[in-house]
Structure formats: structure tokens, C-alpha cells
């Protein structure tokens, strides 16, 4: 099992950063880039991609379980190793508050049916954010695809470069030391209730 040693802050908000109900942005559909994120002008071909949209509800051990959020993401990796992509998330809290976050996807690594994704959120310091998604196949007979909680460096106090490290090391668990011990990332993956993720 790989471990990614991070600053000890799991006490936290594994869903402080991710709150609740979400409506997908119609400007960001799988296979399209969000406004302000230009499509690649590279002539080299796409060698891998991760796309998806849908909604899911957080459950324990996430803080604020029972909250619903929607998401959309699209990312492409080209033959020269460059990555272009974007993500969008809207969270609706129980008190009626809404959080809308969008940003660039800067890296991803695929192992089997799982993708480790890293990105940047404008205006955050540092801007790094990372999470996992799982593609469990297509059709009614397939198990639900899964989307993980986004782990933001600005929320947890992790250093700049966290997103790229997440993509490079593809951790299966995070070590938060004496503040929380080792947390398998599978504990913060949630079944998508409607929607689809495709890893190619």
C-alpha cells in the first residue's frame, strides 16, 4: 500500500471543504472545457481521459453527512504528457447556503478503473486540490461509479505541490500522524446516485 505523508490535520473537515447539494453547471459537460479554460491546441493525440457528471450524498466518516452535491469534470492527457481539463462543483448546505467551486485539472493518473486527479482553484492559497474517481462500468447492471471528497491544500494546511504529488504517488491511504492516523481513501469515496464517470 502506498502512503502519502501529509500535514497532520485530519481533525478537520473532510467535508468542510465539501458540503452538500449541487446542481451541475450546464456550461461544463463531460468532454467540454469550462469557460476560461481553452481546449488544447496540441496536434498530438489524446492518450487518456477522465470525464463525468452527476450527484452523490456524503455519508460517514465525512463531516456533515447526508449532504448532496453535484459535479462535472473533464480532463484529457496528450501524447506529450500535458493535461487539459476543468471541474465544477456546487454544494448546498442544510442552512440554505451554497458553495460553487470551479478550477483547472492539472494532472491525473489512471490505475485500473481508478483515477487520481489534481487541480488548482483560483483564489486559494495554495490552490491545490485533489481527489479520486472510480469507473465501475457502464449499464444498469454495473456497480455505481464513485466520486471522492476533494482534499484542498488551503483547507488542510498542506503545501503547494500537493496536487501533483497526489497524481505522482497515487496513494491508497493518507497518513495524518497523531491527528488521525492512516485513513484509506476508500472511506471518502461515495457512490454516485445519478450520473456517470468514464475513465479511458
Tab-separated table of C-alpha atoms in Angstrom, residues 92-172:
chain	number	residue	atom	x	y	z
A	92	UNK	CA	-25.881	23.200	-0.946
A	93	UNK	CA	-25.715	23.268	2.844
A	94	UNK	CA	-28.552	22.440	5.225
A	95	UNK	CA	-28.872	26.101	6.224
A	96	UNK	CA	-29.544	27.086	2.610
A	97	UNK	CA	-26.017	28.251	1.866
A	98	UNK	CA	-24.470	27.414	-1.494
A	99	UNK	CA	-20.800	26.967	-2.382
A	100	UNK	CA	-19.788	26.990	-6.049
A	101	UNK	CA	-16.248	25.984	-6.936
A	102	UNK	CA	-14.597	25.546	-10.300
A	103	UNK	CA	-10.997	25.180	-11.371
A	104	UNK	CA	-8.412	23.627	-13.654
A	105	UNK	CA	-7.416	19.971	-13.690
A	106	UNK	CA	-3.637	19.922	-13.978
A	107	UNK	CA	-2.798	16.221	-13.657
A	108	UNK	CA	-4.302	12.774	-13.382
A	109	UNK	CA	-3.065	9.201	-13.153
A	110	UNK	CA	-5.131	6.150	-14.039
A	111	UNK	CA	-4.590	2.751	-12.415
A	112	UNK	CA	-7.176	0.188	-13.472
A	113	UNK	CA	-10.619	1.739	-13.058
A	114	UNK	CA	-9.480	4.478	-10.648
A	115	UNK	CA	-8.150	7.959	-11.413
A	116	UNK	CA	-6.169	10.183	-9.040
A	117	UNK	CA	-6.910	13.786	-10.057
A	118	UNK	CA	-5.131	17.013	-9.123
A	119	UNK	CA	-6.100	20.575	-9.884
A	120	UNK	CA	-5.996	24.233	-8.961
A	121	UNK	CA	-8.711	26.546	-7.605
A	122	UNK	CA	-8.195	30.237	-8.462
A	123	UNK	CA	-8.023	32.497	-5.440
A	124	UNK	CA	-6.969	29.817	-2.937
A	125	UNK	CA	-3.524	29.815	-1.314
A	126	UNK	CA	-2.157	27.338	-2.100
A	127	UNK	CA	-4.592	26.481	-4.885
A	128	UNK	CA	-4.013	22.695	-4.896
A	129	UNK	CA	-6.944	20.288	-4.707
A	130	UNK	CA	-7.037	16.526	-5.305
A	131	UNK	CA	-9.479	13.611	-5.253
A	132	UNK	CA	-10.228	10.146	-6.665
A	133	UNK	CA	-12.918	8.886	-9.023
A	134	UNK	CA	-13.801	5.275	-9.855
A	135	UNK	CA	-15.399	3.994	-13.080
A	136	UNK	CA	-17.270	0.776	-12.284
A	137	UNK	CA	-18.511	0.182	-15.823
A	138	UNK	CA	-21.485	1.082	-17.940
A	139	UNK	CA	-25.109	-0.016	-17.977
A	140	UNK	CA	-27.788	-0.782	-15.417
A	141	UNK	CA	-26.045	-3.960	-14.238
A	142	UNK	CA	-22.804	-2.184	-13.310
A	143	UNK	CA	-21.995	-1.075	-9.772
A	144	UNK	CA	-22.351	2.687	-9.197
A	145	UNK	CA	-19.383	4.823	-10.152
A	146	UNK	CA	-17.760	6.676	-7.242
A	147	UNK	CA	-16.526	10.209	-6.576
A	148	UNK	CA	-14.211	11.105	-3.698
A	149	UNK	CA	-14.229	14.124	-1.428
A	150	UNK	CA	-11.979	16.882	-2.709
A	151	UNK	CA	-8.947	17.410	-0.490
A	152	UNK	CA	-7.925	21.065	-0.612
A	153	UNK	CA	-4.471	22.207	0.471
A	154	UNK	CA	-5.905	25.568	1.598
A	155	UNK	CA	-8.384	23.814	3.909
A	156	UNK	CA	-5.974	21.342	5.473
A	157	UNK	CA	-2.792	23.414	5.518
A	158	UNK	CA	-0.914	21.244	3.034
A	159	UNK	CA	1.852	22.807	0.936
A	160	UNK	CA	1.806	23.904	-2.679
A	161	UNK	CA	2.558	20.929	-4.885
A	162	UNK	CA	0.140	18.630	-3.044
A	163	UNK	CA	-1.997	18.058	-6.162
A	164	UNK	CA	0.930	16.970	-8.326
A	165	UNK	CA	2.271	14.728	-5.547
A	166	UNK	CA	-1.151	13.086	-5.288
A	167	UNK	CA	-1.093	12.305	-9.023
A	168	UNK	CA	2.522	11.124	-8.925
A	169	UNK	CA	2.251	8.786	-5.941
A	170	UNK	CA	-1.359	7.502	-6.372
A	171	UNK	CA	-1.796	6.923	-2.626
A	172	UNK	CA	-4.327	4.402	-1.367
